[in-house]
Coordinates of N, CA and C and ligand atoms in Angstrom, one line a residue:
X79 N 51.4 38.3 2.0 CA 50.1 38.4 2.6 C 49.3 37.1 2.3
X80 N 49.3 36.9 0.9 CA 48.5 35.8 0.4 C 49.0 34.5 1.1
X81 N 50.4 34.4 1.2 CA 50.9 33.1 1.8 C 50.5 33.0 3.3
X82 N 50.6 34.2 4.0 CA 50.2 34.2 5.4 C 48.7 33.7 5.6
X83 N 47.9 34.2 4.7 CA 46.5 33.9 4.8 C 46.3 32.4 4.5
X84 N 47.0 31.9 3.5 CA 46.9 30.5 3.1 C 47.4 29.6 4.3
X85 N 48.5 30.1 4.9 CA 49.0 29.3 6.0 C 48.0 29.2 7.1
X86 N 47.3 30.4 7.3 CA 46.3 30.4 8.4 C 45.2 29.4 8.1
X87 N 44.7 29.5 6.9 CA 43.7 28.5 6.5 C 44.1 27.1 6.7
X88 N 45.4 26.9 6.3 CA 45.9 25.5 6.4 C 46.0 25.1 7.9
X89 N 46.5 26.0 8.7 CA 46.7 25.7 10.1 C 45.3 25.5 10.8
X90 N 44.3 26.3 10.4 CA 43.0 26.1 10.9 C 42.4 24.7 10.5
X91 N 42.7 24.4 9.2 CA 42.1 23.1 8.8 C 42.9 21.9 9.5
X92 N 44.1 22.2 9.8 CA 44.9 21.1 10.6 C 44.1 20.8 11.9
X93 N 43.7 21.9 12.5 CA 43.0 21.7 13.8 C 41.6 21.1 13.6
X94 N 41.0 21.3 12.4 CA 39.6 20.9 12.1 C 39.6 19.4 11.7
X95 N 40.7 18.8 11.3 CA 40.6 17.5 10.7 C 40.9 16.4 11.8
X96 N 40.5 15.2 11.4 CA 40.8 14.0 12.2 C 41.4 13.0 11.3
X97 N 41.9 11.9 11.9 CA 42.4 10.8 11.1 C 41.4 10.3 10.1
X98 N 41.9 9.7 9.1 CA 41.0 9.4 8.0 C 40.3 8.0 8.2
X99 N 40.8 7.2 9.1 CA 40.2 5.9 9.3 C 39.5 5.9 10.6
X100 N 38.2 5.4 10.6 CA 37.5 5.2 11.8 C 37.3 3.7 12.0
X101 N 37.5 3.3 13.3 CA 37.2 1.9 13.7 C 36.0 2.0 14.6
X102 N 34.9 1.4 14.2 CA 33.7 1.4 15.0 C 33.4 0.0 15.4
X103 N 33.1 -0.2 16.7 CA 32.9 -1.6 17.2 C 32.0 -1.7 18.4
X104 N 31.5 -2.9 18.6 CA 30.8 -3.2 19.8 C 31.4 -4.5 20.4
X105 N 31.4 -4.6 21.7 CA 32.0 -5.8 22.3 C 31.2 -6.1 23.6
X106 N 30.7 -7.3 23.7 CA 30.0 -7.7 25.0 C 31.0 -8.4 25.9
X107 N 31.7 -9.4 25.4 CA 32.6 -10.1 26.3 C 34.1 -9.8 26.0
X108 N 34.3 -8.7 25.3 CA 35.6 -8.1 25.2 C 36.6 -8.7 24.1
X109 N 36.1 -9.7 23.4 CA 37.0 -10.2 22.3 C 37.2 -9.2 21.2
X110 N 36.1 -8.6 20.8 CA 36.3 -7.5 19.7 C 37.1 -6.3 20.3
X111 N 36.9 -6.0 21.5 CA 37.6 -5.0 22.2 C 39.1 -5.2 22.1
X112 N 39.5 -6.5 22.4 CA 40.9 -6.8 22.4 C 41.5 -6.8 21.0
X113 N 40.6 -7.2 20.0 CA 41.0 -7.2 18.6 C 41.3 -5.8 18.1
X114 N 40.4 -4.9 18.5 CA 40.5 -3.5 18.1 C 41.7 -2.8 18.7
X115 N 42.0 -3.2 20.0 CA 43.2 -2.7 20.6 C 44.5 -3.1 19.9
X116 N 44.5 -4.3 19.3 CA 45.7 -4.7 18.5 C 45.7 -4.0 17.2
X117 N 44.5 -3.8 16.6 CA 44.4 -3.2 15.3 C 45.0 -1.8 15.3
X118 N 44.6 -1.0 16.4 CA 45.1 0.4 16.4 C 46.5 0.5 16.8
X119 N 47.2 -0.6 17.1 CA 48.7 -0.5 17.3 C 49.3 -0.6 15.9
X120 N 48.5 -1.1 14.9 CA 49.1 -1.3 13.6 C 48.7 -0.3 12.5
X121 N 47.6 0.4 12.8 CA 47.2 1.5 11.8 C 46.8 2.7 12.7
X122 N 46.8 3.9 12.0 CA 46.3 5.1 12.6 C 44.8 5.2 12.4
X123 N 44.1 5.3 13.5 CA 42.6 5.4 13.3 C 42.0 6.0 14.6
X124 N 40.8 6.6 14.4 CA 40.0 7.0 15.5 C 39.1 5.8 15.9
X125 N 38.7 5.7 17.1 CA 37.9 4.6 17.6 C 36.5 5.1 18.2
X126 N 35.5 4.4 17.8 CA 34.2 4.7 18.4 C 33.7 3.3 18.9
X127 N 33.3 3.3 20.2 CA 32.8 2.0 20.8 C 31.3 2.2 21.0
X128 N 30.5 1.3 20.5 CA 29.0 1.4 20.7 C 28.7 0.8 22.0
X129 N 27.8 1.5 22.8 CA 27.3 1.0 24.1 C 25.8 0.9 24.1
X130 N 25.2 -0.2 24.4 CA 23.7 -0.2 24.6 C 23.3 0.8 25.6
X131 N 22.1 1.4 25.4 CA 21.6 2.3 26.4 C 21.3 1.6 27.7
X132 N 20.7 0.4 27.6 CA 20.3 -0.3 28.8 C 21.5 -1.1 29.3
X133 N 21.9 -0.7 30.6 CA 23.1 -1.3 31.1 C 22.8 -2.6 31.9
X134 N 23.9 -3.4 32.0 CA 23.8 -4.6 32.8 C 23.0 -5.8 32.3
X135 N 22.6 -5.7 31.0 CA 21.9 -6.9 30.5 C 22.8 -8.1 30.3
X136 N 22.3 -9.3 30.6 CA 23.1 -10.5 30.4 C 22.6 -11.1 29.1
X137 N 23.3 -10.8 28.0 CA 22.9 -11.3 26.7 C 23.0 -12.8 26.5
X138 N 23.8 -13.4 27.3 CA 24.1 -14.8 27.2 C 23.2 -15.7 28.1
X139 N 22.6 -15.1 29.1 CA 21.8 -15.9 30.0 C 20.7 -16.6 29.3
X140 N 20.2 -17.7 29.9 CA 19.1 -18.5 29.4 C 19.3 -18.8 27.9
X141 N 20.5 -19.4 27.6 CA 20.8 -19.8 26.2 C 20.6 -18.5 25.3
X142 N 21.3 -17.4 25.7 CA 21.4 -16.2 24.9 C 20.0 -15.6 24.6
X143 N 19.1 -15.7 25.6 CA 17.7 -15.3 25.3 C 17.5 -13.8 24.9
X144 N 18.2 -12.9 25.6 CA 18.0 -11.5 25.2 C 18.6 -11.2 23.9
X145 N 19.8 -11.7 23.7 CA 20.5 -11.5 22.4 C 19.6 -12.1 21.2
X146 N 19.1 -13.2 21.5 CA 18.3 -13.9 20.5 C 17.0 -13.1 20.2
X147 N 16.4 -12.6 21.2 CA 15.2 -11.8 21.0 C 15.5 -10.5 20.2
X148 N 16.6 -9.9 20.5 CA 17.0 -8.7 19.8 C 17.2 -9.0 18.3
X149 N 17.9 -10.1 18.0 CA 18.2 -10.4 16.6 C 16.9 -10.8 15.9
X150 N 16.0 -11.5 16.6 CA 14.7 -11.9 16.0 C 14.0 -10.6 15.6
X151 N 13.9 -9.7 16.5 CA 13.2 -8.4 16.2 C 13.7 -7.8 15.0
X152 N 15.0 -7.7 14.8 CA 15.6 -7.1 13.6 C 15.3 -7.9 12.4
X153 N 15.4 -9.2 12.5 CA 15.2 -10.1 11.3 C 13.7 -9.9 10.9
X154 N 12.8 -9.8 11.9 CA 11.4 -9.7 11.5 C 11.0 -8.4 10.9
X155 N 11.7 -7.4 11.2 CA 11.3 -6.0 10.8 C 12.5 -5.1 10.6
X156 N 13.3 -5.4 9.7 CA 14.6 -4.7 9.6 C 14.5 -3.2 9.2
X157 N 13.3 -2.8 8.6 CA 13.1 -1.4 8.2 C 12.6 -0.5 9.4
X158 N 12.2 -1.1 10.5 CA 11.6 -0.4 11.5 C 12.6 0.0 12.6
X159 N 12.7 1.3 12.9 CA 13.7 1.7 13.9 C 13.5 1.1 15.2
X160 N 12.2 0.8 15.6 CA 11.9 0.3 16.9 C 12.4 -1.2 17.1
X161 N 12.8 -1.8 16.0 CA 13.3 -3.2 16.1 C 14.8 -3.2 16.7
X162 N 15.4 -2.1 16.7 CA 16.8 -2.0 17.0 C 17.0 -1.5 18.5
X163 N 17.8 -2.2 19.3 CA 18.0 -1.8 20.7 C 18.6 -0.4 20.7
X164 N 18.1 0.4 21.7 CA 18.6 1.8 21.8 C 20.1 1.8 22.3
X165 N 20.9 2.6 21.7 CA 22.3 2.7 22.1 C 22.6 4.1 22.6
X166 N 23.7 4.3 23.4 CA 24.1 5.6 23.9 C 24.4 6.5 22.6
X167 N 24.1 7.8 22.8 CA 24.4 8.7 21.7 C 25.9 8.6 21.3
X168 N 26.1 8.7 20.0 CA 27.5 8.5 19.5 C 27.9 9.9 18.9
X169 N 29.1 10.4 19.3 CA 29.6 11.6 18.7 C 30.6 11.3 17.6
X170 N 30.1 11.4 16.4 CA 31.1 11.1 15.3 C 30.6 11.9 14.1
X171 N 31.5 12.5 13.4 CA 31.2 13.2 12.1 C 31.8 12.3 11.0
X172 N 31.0 11.6 10.3 CA 31.5 10.6 9.4 C 32.2 11.3 8.2
X173 N 31.9 12.6 8.0 CA 32.5 13.3 6.9 C 34.0 13.4 7.0
X174 N 34.5 13.2 8.2 CA 36.0 13.3 8.5 C 36.7 12.0 8.0
X175 N 36.0 11.0 7.6 CA 36.6 9.7 7.4 C 36.4 9.2 5.9
X176 N 37.5 8.6 5.4 CA 37.4 7.9 4.1 C 37.3 6.4 4.2
X177 N 37.8 5.9 5.3 CA 37.9 4.4 5.5 C 37.2 4.1 6.8
X178 N 36.4 3.0 6.9 CA 35.8 2.6 8.1 C 36.0 1.1 8.3
X179 N 36.5 0.8 9.4 CA 36.6 -0.7 9.8 C 35.6 -0.9 10.9
X180 N 34.8 -1.9 10.6 CA 33.7 -2.3 11.6 C 34.1 -3.6 12.3
X181 N 34.1 -3.5 13.6 CA 34.5 -4.6 14.5 C 33.2 -5.2 15.1
X182 N 32.8 -6.4 14.7 CA 31.5 -6.9 15.0 C 31.6 -8.3 15.7
X183 N 30.9 -8.5 16.9 CA 30.7 -9.8 17.4 C 29.5 -10.4 16.5
X184 N 29.6 -11.7 16.4 CA 28.5 -12.4 15.7 C 27.5 -12.9 16.7
X185 N 26.2 -12.7 16.5 CA 25.1 -13.2 17.4 C 24.2 -13.9 16.5
X186 N 24.0 -15.2 16.8 CA 23.0 -16.0 16.0 C 23.2 -15.8 14.5
X187 N 24.4 -15.9 14.1 CA 24.8 -15.7 12.7 C 24.6 -14.3 12.1
X188 N 24.2 -13.4 12.9 CA 24.0 -12.0 12.5 C 25.0 -11.1 13.2
X189 N 25.0 -9.8 12.8 CA 25.8 -8.8 13.5 C 25.2 -8.5 14.8
X190 N 26.0 -8.4 15.9 CA 25.4 -8.1 17.2 C 24.5 -6.9 17.1
X191 N 23.3 -7.0 17.8 CA 22.2 -6.1 17.7 C 22.6 -4.6 17.9
X192 N 23.4 -4.3 19.0 CA 23.7 -2.9 19.2 C 24.5 -2.3 18.1
X193 N 25.3 -3.0 17.5 CA 26.1 -2.5 16.3 C 25.2 -2.3 15.1
X194 N 24.2 -3.2 15.0 CA 23.2 -2.9 13.9 C 22.5 -1.6 14.2
X195 N 22.2 -1.3 15.5 CA 21.5 -0.1 15.8 C 22.3 1.1 15.3
X196 N 23.6 1.1 15.5 CA 24.5 2.2 15.1 C 24.4 2.3 13.6
X197 N 24.5 1.2 12.9 CA 24.6 1.3 11.4 C 23.2 1.6 10.8
X198 N 22.1 1.3 11.5 CA 20.8 1.7 11.1 C 20.7 3.2 11.1
X199 N 21.3 3.8 12.1 CA 21.3 5.3 12.2 C 22.3 6.0 11.2
X200 N 23.5 5.4 11.1 CA 24.5 6.1 10.4 C 25.0 5.5 9.1
X201 N 24.5 4.3 8.8 CA 24.9 3.6 7.6 C 24.8 4.4 6.3
X202 N 23.7 5.2 6.2 CA 23.4 6.0 5.0 C 24.4 7.1 4.9
X203 N 25.1 7.5 6.0 CA 26.1 8.6 5.9 C 27.5 8.0 5.5
X204 N 27.5 6.7 5.2 CA 28.8 6.1 4.9 C 28.9 5.8 3.4
X205 N 28.0 6.4 2.6 CA 28.0 6.1 1.2 C 29.4 6.5 0.6
X206 N 29.9 5.7 -0.2 CA 31.2 6.0 -0.9 C 32.4 5.7 -0.1
X207 N 32.2 5.4 1.2 CA 33.4 5.2 2.0 C 33.9 3.7 1.9
X208 N 35.2 3.6 2.1 CA 35.8 2.2 2.0 C 35.5 1.5 3.3
X209 N 35.0 0.3 3.2 CA 34.5 -0.4 4.4 C 35.2 -1.8 4.5
X210 N 35.7 -2.1 5.6 CA 36.1 -3.4 5.9 C 35.5 -4.0 7.2
X211 N 35.4 -5.3 7.3 CA 34.8 -5.9 8.4 C 35.7 -6.8 9.2
X212 N 35.7 -6.7 10.5 CA 36.4 -7.7 11.3 C 35.3 -8.4 12.2
X213 N 35.2 -9.7 12.1 CA 34.1 -10.4 12.8 C 34.7 -11.4 13.8
X214 N 34.1 -11.4 15.0 CA 34.5 -12.4 16.0 C 33.3 -13.3 16.3
X215 N 33.5 -14.6 16.1 CA 32.4 -15.6 16.5 C 33.1 -16.8 17.2
X216 N 32.2 -17.5 17.9 CA 32.8 -18.7 18.6 C 33.2 -19.8 17.5
X217 N 32.3 -20.0 16.5 CA 32.6 -20.9 15.5 C 31.8 -20.7 14.2
X218 N 30.6 -20.0 14.3 CA 29.8 -19.8 13.1 C 30.4 -19.0 12.0
X219 N 30.2 -19.3 10.7 CA 30.7 -18.5 9.6 C 30.1 -17.1 9.6
X220 N 30.7 -16.2 8.9 CA 30.4 -14.8 9.1 C 29.6 -14.1 7.9
X221 N 29.1 -15.0 7.0 CA 28.5 -14.3 5.8 C 27.2 -13.6 6.2
X222 N 26.5 -14.0 7.3 CA 25.3 -13.3 7.7 C 25.7 -11.9 8.2
X223 N 26.8 -11.8 8.9 CA 27.3 -10.4 9.4 C 27.6 -9.5 8.2
X224 N 28.3 -10.1 7.2 CA 28.6 -9.3 6.0 C 27.3 -8.8 5.3
X225 N 26.3 -9.7 5.3 CA 25.0 -9.3 4.6 C 24.4 -8.2 5.4
X226 N 24.4 -8.3 6.8 CA 23.9 -7.2 7.6 C 24.5 -5.9 7.3
X227 N 25.9 -5.9 7.2 CA 26.6 -4.7 7.0 C 26.2 -4.1 5.6
X228 N 26.1 -4.9 4.6 CA 25.7 -4.4 3.3 C 24.3 -3.9 3.2
X229 N 23.4 -4.5 4.0 CA 22.0 -4.0 4.0 C 22.0 -2.6 4.7
X230 N 22.8 -2.5 5.8 CA 22.7 -1.3 6.6 C 23.6 -0.1 6.0
X231 N 24.5 -0.5 5.2 CA 25.4 0.6 4.5 C 25.2 0.3 3.0
X232 N 24.1 0.7 2.5 CA 23.7 0.3 1.1 C 24.7 0.8 0.1
X233 N 25.4 2.0 0.3 CA 26.3 2.5 -0.7 C 27.7 2.5 -0.3
X234 N 28.1 1.7 0.7 CA 29.5 1.6 1.1 C 30.3 0.8 0.0
X235 N 31.6 1.2 0.0 CA 32.5 0.4 -0.9 C 33.1 -0.7 -0.1
X236 N 32.5 -1.8 -0.2 CA 33.0 -2.9 0.7 C 34.2 -3.6 0.1
X237 N 35.2 -3.9 0.9 CA 36.4 -4.5 0.5 C 36.4 -6.0 1.1
X238 N 36.8 -6.9 0.2 CA 37.1 -8.3 0.7 C 38.6 -8.4 0.9
X239 N 39.0 -9.3 1.7 CA 38.0 -10.1 2.4 C 37.9 -9.6 3.9
X240 N 36.8 -10.0 4.5 CA 36.7 -9.6 5.9 C 37.7 -10.5 6.7
X241 N 38.0 -10.0 7.9 CA 38.8 -10.7 8.8 C 37.9 -11.4 9.8
X242 N 38.0 -12.8 9.9 CA 37.3 -13.5 10.8 C 38.2 -14.1 11.8
X243 N 38.0 -13.7 13.1 CA 38.8 -14.2 14.2 C 37.9 -14.9 15.1
X244 N 38.1 -16.2 15.3 CA 37.3 -17.0 16.2 C 37.7 -16.6 17.6
X245 N 36.7 -16.7 18.6 CA 37.0 -16.4 20.0 C 38.3 -17.0 20.5
X246 N 38.5 -18.3 20.1 CA 39.7 -19.0 20.6 C 41.0 -18.5 20.0
X247 N 40.9 -17.6 18.9 CA 42.1 -17.1 18.3 C 42.4 -15.7 18.8
X248 N 41.6 -15.2 19.7 CA 41.7 -13.7 20.1 C 43.1 -13.4 20.5
X249 N 43.8 -14.3 21.2 CA 45.1 -14.0 21.8 C 46.1 -13.9 20.6
X250 N 45.8 -14.4 19.5 CA 46.7 -14.4 18.3 C 46.3 -13.2 17.3
X251 N 45.5 -12.3 17.8 CA 44.9 -11.2 17.0 C 46.0 -10.4 16.3
X252 N 47.1 -10.1 17.0 CA 48.1 -9.2 16.4 C 48.6 -9.8 15.1
X253 N 48.9 -11.1 15.1 CA 49.5 -11.8 13.9 C 48.4 -11.8 12.8
X254 N 47.2 -12.2 13.2 CA 46.1 -12.3 12.2 C 45.8 -11.0 11.5
X255 N 45.9 -9.9 12.3 CA 45.6 -8.6 11.8 C 46.8 -8.1 10.9
X256 N 48.0 -8.4 11.3 CA 49.1 -8.0 10.5 C 49.0 -8.7 9.1
X257 N 48.7 -10.0 9.1 CA 48.6 -10.7 7.8 C 47.5 -10.1 7.0
X258 N 46.4 -9.9 7.6 CA 45.2 -9.4 6.9 C 45.4 -8.0 6.3
X259 N 46.1 -7.1 7.0 CA 46.3 -5.8 6.5 C 47.2 -5.9 5.2
X260 N 48.1 -6.9 5.3 CA 48.9 -7.1 4.1 C 48.1 -7.7 2.9
X261 N 47.2 -8.6 3.2 CA 46.4 -9.3 2.2 C 45.5 -8.3 1.5
X262 N 44.9 -7.4 2.3 CA 43.9 -6.5 1.7 C 44.6 -5.2 1.2
X263 N 45.9 -5.2 1.3 CA 46.7 -4.1 0.8 C 46.2 -2.8 1.4
X264 N 46.1 -2.8 2.7 CA 45.5 -1.7 3.4 C 46.2 -0.4 3.2
X265 N 47.6 -0.5 3.2 CA 48.4 0.7 3.1 C 48.1 1.4 1.8
X266 N 48.1 0.6 0.7 CA 47.9 1.3 -0.6 C 46.5 1.7 -0.9
X267 N 45.5 0.9 -0.4 CA 44.1 1.3 -0.6 C 43.7 2.5 0.2
X268 N 44.4 2.7 1.3 CA 44.0 3.9 2.1 C 45.1 5.0 1.9
X269 N 45.9 4.9 0.9 CA 47.0 5.9 0.7 C 46.5 7.2 0.1
X270 N 47.3 8.2 0.2 CA 47.0 9.5 -0.4 C 46.6 9.3 -1.8
X271 N 47.4 8.5 -2.5 CA 47.1 8.5 -4.0 C 45.7 7.8 -4.3
X272 N 45.4 6.8 -3.5 CA 44.1 6.2 -3.7 C 43.0 7.1 -3.3
X273 N 43.2 7.9 -2.3 CA 42.1 8.8 -1.8 C 42.0 9.9 -2.9
X274 N 43.1 10.4 -3.4 CA 43.1 11.5 -4.4 C 42.3 11.0 -5.6
X275 N 42.6 9.8 -6.0 CA 41.8 9.2 -7.1 C 40.4 9.2 -6.9
X276 N 40.0 8.9 -5.6 CA 38.6 8.9 -5.3 C 37.9 10.2 -5.5
X277 N 38.7 11.3 -5.0 CA 38.1 12.6 -5.1 C 37.7 12.9 -6.5
X278 N 38.6 12.7 -7.4 CA 38.4 13.1 -8.8 C 39.5 12.5 -9.6
X279 N 39.2 12.1 -10.8 CA 40.3 11.6 -11.6 C 41.2 12.7 -12.1
X280 N 40.7 13.9 -12.2 CA 41.4 15.0 -12.8 C 41.7 16.2 -12.0
X281 N 40.9 16.5 -11.0 CA 41.0 17.8 -10.3 C 41.2 17.7 -8.8
X282 N 42.4 18.0 -8.4 CA 42.6 18.1 -6.9 C 43.9 18.9 -6.7
X283 N 44.1 19.4 -5.5 CA 45.3 20.1 -5.2 C 45.9 19.5 -4.0
X284 N 47.2 19.6 -3.9 CA 47.9 19.0 -2.8 C 48.8 20.1 -2.2
X285 N 48.7 20.3 -0.9 CA 49.5 21.3 -0.2 C 50.4 20.6 0.8
X286 N 51.6 21.1 1.1 CA 52.3 20.7 2.3 C 51.6 21.3 3.5
X287 N 51.8 20.8 4.7 CA 51.1 21.3 5.8 C 51.6 22.7 6.2
X288 N 52.7 23.2 5.6 CA 53.1 24.6 5.8 C 52.5 25.5 4.7
X289 N 51.7 24.9 3.9 CA 50.9 25.8 3.0 C 51.4 26.0 1.6
X290 N 52.5 25.3 1.2 CA 53.0 25.4 -0.2 C 52.2 24.5 -1.1
X291 N 51.8 25.1 -2.2 CA 51.1 24.3 -3.3 C 52.1 23.3 -3.9
X292 N 51.9 22.0 -3.8 CA 52.8 21.1 -4.3 C 52.4 20.7 -5.8
X293 N 51.1 20.7 -6.0 CA 50.8 20.4 -7.4 C 49.3 20.1 -7.6
X294 N 48.9 20.0 -8.9 CA 47.5 19.7 -9.2 C 47.4 18.5 -10.1
X295 N 48.3 17.7 -10.1 CA 48.2 16.5 -11.0 C 48.7 15.3 -10.4
X296 N 48.5 14.1 -11.0 CA 48.9 12.9 -10.4 C 50.4 12.8 -10.2
X297 N 51.2 13.4 -11.1 CA 52.6 13.3 -11.1 C 53.1 13.9 -9.7
X298 N 52.5 15.0 -9.3 CA 52.9 15.6 -8.0 C 52.7 14.7 -6.9
X299 N 51.6 13.9 -7.0 CA 51.4 12.9 -5.9 C 52.3 11.7 -6.0
X300 N 52.6 11.3 -7.2 CA 53.5 10.2 -7.4 C 54.8 10.4 -6.7
X301 N 55.3 11.7 -6.7 CA 56.6 12.0 -6.2 C 56.7 12.4 -4.8
X302 N 55.6 12.4 -4.1 CA 55.6 12.9 -2.7 C 56.6 12.0 -1.8
X303 N 57.3 12.8 -0.9 CA 58.1 12.1 0.1 C 57.2 11.7 1.2
X304 N 57.7 10.9 2.2 CA 56.9 10.6 3.4 C 56.5 11.8 4.1
X305 N 55.3 11.9 4.6 CA 54.9 13.1 5.4 C 53.5 13.3 5.4
X306 N 53.1 14.5 5.9 CA 51.7 14.8 6.0 C 51.3 15.8 4.9
X307 N 50.2 15.7 4.3 CA 49.8 16.6 3.2 C 48.3 17.0 3.4
X308 N 47.9 18.1 2.8 CA 46.5 18.4 2.7 C 46.1 18.4 1.3
X309 N 44.9 17.7 1.1 CA 44.4 17.5 -0.2 C 43.1 18.2 -0.4
X310 N 42.9 18.9 -1.4 CA 41.6 19.6 -1.7 C 41.2 20.5 -0.5
X311 N 42.2 21.1 0.2 CA 41.9 22.0 1.2 C 41.2 21.4 2.4
X312 N 41.2 20.1 2.5 CA 40.2 19.5 3.4 C 40.8 18.7 4.5
X313 N 41.8 17.9 4.2 CA 42.2 16.9 5.2 C 43.7 16.7 5.2
X314 N 44.2 16.1 6.2 CA 45.6 15.7 6.2 C 45.7 14.3 5.8
X315 N 46.6 14.0 4.9 CA 46.9 12.6 4.6 C 48.3 12.3 4.8
X316 N 48.5 11.1 5.2 CA 49.9 10.6 5.5 C 50.4 9.8 4.3
X317 N 51.5 10.2 3.7 CA 52.1 9.4 2.7 C 53.1 8.4 3.3
X318 N 52.9 7.1 3.2 CA 53.8 6.2 3.9 C 55.0 5.9 3.1
Ligands
FMN666 C1 23.7 -13.3 22.1 C2 24.9 -14.0 21.5 C3 24.7 -14.9 20.5 C4 25.8 -15.6 19.9 N1 25.6 -16.4 18.8 C5 26.7 -17.1 18.3 C6 26.5 -17.9 17.2 O1 25.4 -18.1 16.6 N2 27.6 -18.6 16.7 C7 28.8 -18.4 17.2 O2 29.8 -19.0 16.7 N3 29.0 -17.6 18.3 C8 28.0 -16.9 18.8 N4 28.2 -16.1 19.9 C9 29.5 -16.0 20.5 C10 30.2 -14.7 20.1 O3 30.1 -14.5 18.6 C11 31.7 -14.7 20.4 O4 31.8 -15.1 21.8 C12 32.4 -13.4 20.1 O5 33.8 -13.6 20.3 C13 31.9 -12.3 21.0 O6 32.6 -11.1 20.8 P1 32.7 -10.0 22.0 O7 33.5 -10.7 23.1 O8 33.5 -8.9 21.4 O9 31.4 -9.7 22.5 C14 27.1 -15.4 20.5 C15 27.3 -14.6 21.6 C16 26.2 -13.9 22.1 C17 26.4 -13.0 23.3

């Protein structure tokens, strides 16, 4: 009976969980959109695309006047919600994710304004999460975008290095992403073992998805075969 109940809990939690990595991005001229499409061919992740509430704006017209005005408003008053352009409502529960990859176009050396709007609303819910940045610009360096992300996600665990893909390199994204994922050791940093370590150095439980208790210590995690597991009754993790 106990096992049946446990299996039921486990099956219910299987339905309640989502993948552990979230990719959130904005894209005006589709470069970041193409980059994200390549990225999710190489990792498992859920995707959220940010959309400005006001449709049809030409951010590049008149020497990028609208984009420039939005960035200036944020620079002048970054603590004021009204400095940020309104975006469509976003349905995301950040509690479901341990890792977040942010795909950002660069505008006037800053993070594109609509993506800053999202992070202004949700950045505080990302505390303790592992964060990486992918930035697309025509040519400008990306340190301003990194600073924006750190300002808007004050307690994120940022990982270096960010991936910078210039607009002219967009068609080579697949190769650049593959190399970057290797360089940042994405597989091991987002692995079951790393996540378990984050939960607690000493206390966690690992179940198979059919409900068997595998163990309560690091050794049981070290010896896991490839597959899906539930850790601390909460989520499914994939051991690669
Ligand atoms: C409003 C605006 C401002 C921009 N400012 C810069 C800039 O200062 N430096 C730069 O190298 N590229 C700049 N760009 C170019 C974008 O960073 C680049 O085209 C990027 O690939 C756009 O990504 P997306 O296609 O996903 O929107 C700007 C683009 C826009 C729309």
